[in-house]
Amino acid sequence: MNNEKNSINRDQLNIPRHALSHYFERAALDERLFPSHISLFMALFYFSGTDIPGDIFQVSRAKLMRFSRIRSVATYHKNVKELTAYGYIEYTPSWHPHRGSSVRLLCGTVANN
């Protein structure tokens, strides 16, 4: 089956799209993204605690690095900076030792569809 036929079948069957469908479609076409960007975004989604993008949540760098298997702090910061610049996330760092940074997933939100 070709993609057009799959799209028609989905629409005809009224199958709902996942909250991150837009992200996956966009990421697949974005040649700037590397596996580390995608794994970091998946870690962010996991720790967001919801399947509805757009809510602000807090998470620590240590948890994100462990989940996404990013071992270098420099790589982590580079990926966060790029995901922010490319419009995938909003990121507000926290230098508080016990409070995580604030993050909002932008892909899939009404404003970015």
PDB file of C-alpha atoms in Angstrom:
ATOM      1  CA  MET A   1       0.000   0.000   0.000  1.00  0.00           C
ATOM      2  CA  ASN A   2       1.209   3.480  -0.678  1.00  0.00           C
ATOM      3  CA  ASN A   3       1.108   6.309   1.883  1.00  0.00           C
ATOM      4  CA  GLU A   4      -1.883   8.007   0.279  1.00  0.00           C
ATOM      5  CA  LYS A   5      -3.894   4.813   0.516  1.00  0.00           C
ATOM      6  CA  ASN A   6      -2.904   4.374   4.195  1.00  0.00           C
ATOM      7  CA  SER A   7      -3.973   7.949   4.934  1.00  0.00           C
ATOM      8  CA  ILE A   8      -7.330   7.416   3.264  1.00  0.00           C
ATOM      9  CA  ASN A   9      -7.911   4.189   5.197  1.00  0.00           C
ATOM     10  CA  ARG A  10      -7.082   5.901   8.487  1.00  0.00           C
ATOM     11  CA  ASP A  11      -9.513   8.711   7.724  1.00  0.00           C
ATOM     12  CA  GLN A  12     -12.221   6.372   6.517  1.00  0.00           C
ATOM     13  CA  LEU A  13     -11.927   4.194   9.614  1.00  0.00           C
ATOM     14  CA  ASN A  14     -11.821   7.232  11.908  1.00  0.00           C
ATOM     15  CA  ILE A  15      -8.648   5.975  13.641  1.00  0.00           C
ATOM     16  CA  PRO A  16      -7.315   8.674  15.971  1.00  0.00           C
ATOM     17  CA  ARG A  17      -3.779   9.933  15.514  1.00  0.00           C
ATOM     18  CA  HIS A  18      -1.388   9.631  18.413  1.00  0.00           C
ATOM     19  CA  ALA A  19      -0.469  12.871  20.168  1.00  0.00           C
ATOM     20  CA  LEU A  20       3.092  12.603  18.824  1.00  0.00           C
ATOM     21  CA  SER A  21       2.222  11.664  15.229  1.00  0.00           C
ATOM     22  CA  HIS A  22       3.103  15.184  14.072  1.00  0.00           C
ATOM     23  CA  TYR A  23       6.492  14.936  15.801  1.00  0.00           C
ATOM     24  CA  PHE A  24       7.327  11.602  14.176  1.00  0.00           C
ATOM     25  CA  GLU A  25       6.353  12.876  10.728  1.00  0.00           C
ATOM     26  CA  ARG A  26       8.366  16.065  11.188  1.00  0.00           C
ATOM     27  CA  ALA A  27      11.405  14.284  12.693  1.00  0.00           C
ATOM     28  CA  ALA A  28      11.494  11.769   9.842  1.00  0.00           C
ATOM     29  CA  LEU A  29      11.920  14.622   7.357  1.00  0.00           C
ATOM     30  CA  ASP A  30      14.291  16.763   9.443  1.00  0.00           C
ATOM     31  CA  GLU A  31      17.841  15.966   8.345  1.00  0.00           C
ATOM     32  CA  ARG A  32      19.296  18.048  11.201  1.00  0.00           C
ATOM     33  CA  LEU A  33      18.194  15.494  13.803  1.00  0.00           C
ATOM     34  CA  PHE A  34      20.446  12.689  14.970  1.00  0.00           C
ATOM     35  CA  PRO A  35      19.491   9.619  17.033  1.00  0.00           C
ATOM     36  CA  SER A  36      20.523  11.480  20.192  1.00  0.00           C
ATOM     37  CA  HIS A  37      17.945  14.222  19.466  1.00  0.00           C
ATOM     38  CA  ILE A  38      15.213  11.653  18.954  1.00  0.00           C
ATOM     39  CA  SER A  39      16.102   9.662  22.070  1.00  0.00           C
ATOM     40  CA  LEU A  40      16.213  12.869  24.130  1.00  0.00           C
ATOM     41  CA  PHE A  41      12.794  13.891  22.817  1.00  0.00           C
ATOM     42  CA  MET A  42      11.445  10.439  23.703  1.00  0.00           C
ATOM     43  CA  ALA A  43      12.893  10.803  27.214  1.00  0.00           C
ATOM     44  CA  LEU A  44      11.225  14.199  27.516  1.00  0.00           C
ATOM     45  CA  PHE A  45       7.924  12.696  26.401  1.00  0.00           C
ATOM     46  CA  TYR A  46       8.305   9.840  28.893  1.00  0.00           C
ATOM     47  CA  PHE A  47       8.964  12.181  31.815  1.00  0.00           C
ATOM     48  CA  SER A  48       6.221  14.617  30.782  1.00  0.00           C
ATOM     49  CA  GLY A  49       3.767  12.235  32.432  1.00  0.00           C
ATOM     50  CA  THR A  50       1.098  12.748  29.780  1.00  0.00           C
ATOM     51  CA  ASP A  51       0.377  11.828  26.186  1.00  0.00           C
ATOM     52  CA  ILE A  52      -0.828  15.360  25.495  1.00  0.00           C
ATOM     53  CA  PRO A  53       2.031  17.617  24.344  1.00  0.00           C
ATOM     54  CA  GLY A  54       1.984  21.251  25.398  1.00  0.00           C
ATOM     55  CA  ASP A  55       1.879  20.957  29.190  1.00  0.00           C
ATOM     56  CA  ILE A  56       4.866  22.347  31.094  1.00  0.00           C
ATOM     57  CA  PHE A  57       6.663  19.821  33.288  1.00  0.00           C
ATOM     58  CA  GLN A  58       9.892  19.632  35.285  1.00  0.00           C
ATOM     59  CA  VAL A  59      12.600  17.047  34.830  1.00  0.00           C
ATOM     60  CA  SER A  60      16.245  16.656  35.796  1.00  0.00           C
ATOM     61  CA  ARG A  61      19.179  16.396  33.434  1.00  0.00           C
ATOM     62  CA  ALA A  62      20.361  13.203  35.147  1.00  0.00           C
ATOM     63  CA  LYS A  63      17.061  11.403  34.485  1.00  0.00           C
ATOM     64  CA  LEU A  64      16.957  12.549  30.862  1.00  0.00           C
ATOM     65  CA  MET A  65      20.541  11.536  30.202  1.00  0.00           C
ATOM     66  CA  ARG A  66      20.048   8.106  31.766  1.00  0.00           C
ATOM     67  CA  PHE A  67      16.814   7.411  29.860  1.00  0.00           C
ATOM     68  CA  SER A  68      18.090   8.704  26.495  1.00  0.00           C
ATOM     69  CA  ARG A  69      21.491   7.030  26.973  1.00  0.00           C
ATOM     70  CA  ILE A  70      23.353  10.267  26.361  1.00  0.00           C
ATOM     71  CA  ARG A  71      26.619  10.008  28.296  1.00  0.00           C
ATOM     72  CA  SER A  72      28.132  13.420  27.677  1.00  0.00           C
ATOM     73  CA  VAL A  73      26.831  16.566  29.386  1.00  0.00           C
ATOM     74  CA  ALA A  74      28.073  18.548  26.392  1.00  0.00           C
ATOM     75  CA  THR A  75      26.026  16.382  23.997  1.00  0.00           C
ATOM     76  CA  TYR A  76      22.963  16.722  26.244  1.00  0.00           C
ATOM     77  CA  HIS A  77      23.206  20.533  26.291  1.00  0.00           C
ATOM     78  CA  LYS A  78      23.885  20.680  22.549  1.00  0.00           C
ATOM     79  CA  ASN A  79      20.800  18.545  21.838  1.00  0.00           C
ATOM     80  CA  VAL A  80      18.570  20.578  24.170  1.00  0.00           C
ATOM     81  CA  LYS A  81      19.790  23.794  22.565  1.00  0.00           C
ATOM     82  CA  GLU A  82      19.138  22.440  19.060  1.00  0.00           C
ATOM     83  CA  LEU A  83      15.707  20.968  19.882  1.00  0.00           C
ATOM     84  CA  THR A  84      14.801  24.398  21.256  1.00  0.00           C
ATOM     85  CA  ALA A  85      16.197  26.233  18.216  1.00  0.00           C
ATOM     86  CA  TYR A  86      14.435  23.856  15.791  1.00  0.00           C
ATOM     87  CA  GLY A  87      11.083  24.418  17.528  1.00  0.00           C
ATOM     88  CA  TYR A  88      10.570  20.989  19.065  1.00  0.00           C
ATOM     89  CA  ILE A  89      10.652  22.097  22.724  1.00  0.00           C
ATOM     90  CA  GLU A  90      10.625  25.113  25.023  1.00  0.00           C
ATOM     91  CA  TYR A  91      13.277  24.746  27.719  1.00  0.00           C
ATOM     92  CA  THR A  92      13.836  26.847  30.831  1.00  0.00           C
ATOM     93  CA  PRO A  93      16.861  25.710  32.828  1.00  0.00           C
ATOM     94  CA  SER A  94      16.797  25.523  36.602  1.00  0.00           C
ATOM     95  CA  TRP A  95      19.961  25.857  38.583  1.00  0.00           C
ATOM     96  CA  HIS A  96      18.179  24.746  41.748  1.00  0.00           C
ATOM     97  CA  PRO A  97      19.762  21.503  43.022  1.00  0.00           C
ATOM     98  CA  HIS A  98      16.423  19.743  43.632  1.00  0.00           C
ATOM     99  CA  ARG A  99      14.075  21.305  41.101  1.00  0.00           C
ATOM    100  CA  GLY A 100      14.295  20.170  37.499  1.00  0.00           C
ATOM    101  CA  SER A 101      14.301  22.354  34.432  1.00  0.00           C
ATOM    102  CA  SER A 102      10.933  23.312  32.924  1.00  0.00           C
ATOM    103  CA  VAL A 103      10.128  21.836  29.531  1.00  0.00           C
ATOM    104  CA  ARG A 104       7.223  22.058  27.135  1.00  0.00           C
ATOM    105  CA  LEU A 105       6.914  19.804  24.076  1.00  0.00           C
ATOM    106  CA  LEU A 106       5.913  21.922  21.091  1.00  0.00           C
ATOM    107  CA  CYS A 107       5.339  19.314  18.397  1.00  0.00           C
ATOM    108  CA  GLY A 108       1.745  18.283  18.227  1.00  0.00           C
ATOM    109  CA  THR A 109       0.409  21.316  20.044  1.00  0.00           C
ATOM    110  CA  VAL A 110      -2.347  23.283  18.357  1.00  0.00           C
ATOM    111  CA  ALA A 111      -0.044  26.252  17.797  1.00  0.00           C
ATOM    112  CA  ASN A 112       2.520  24.142  15.909  1.00  0.00           C
ATOM    113  CA  ASN A 113       0.373  21.802  13.819  1.00  0.00           C
TER     114      ASN A 113
END
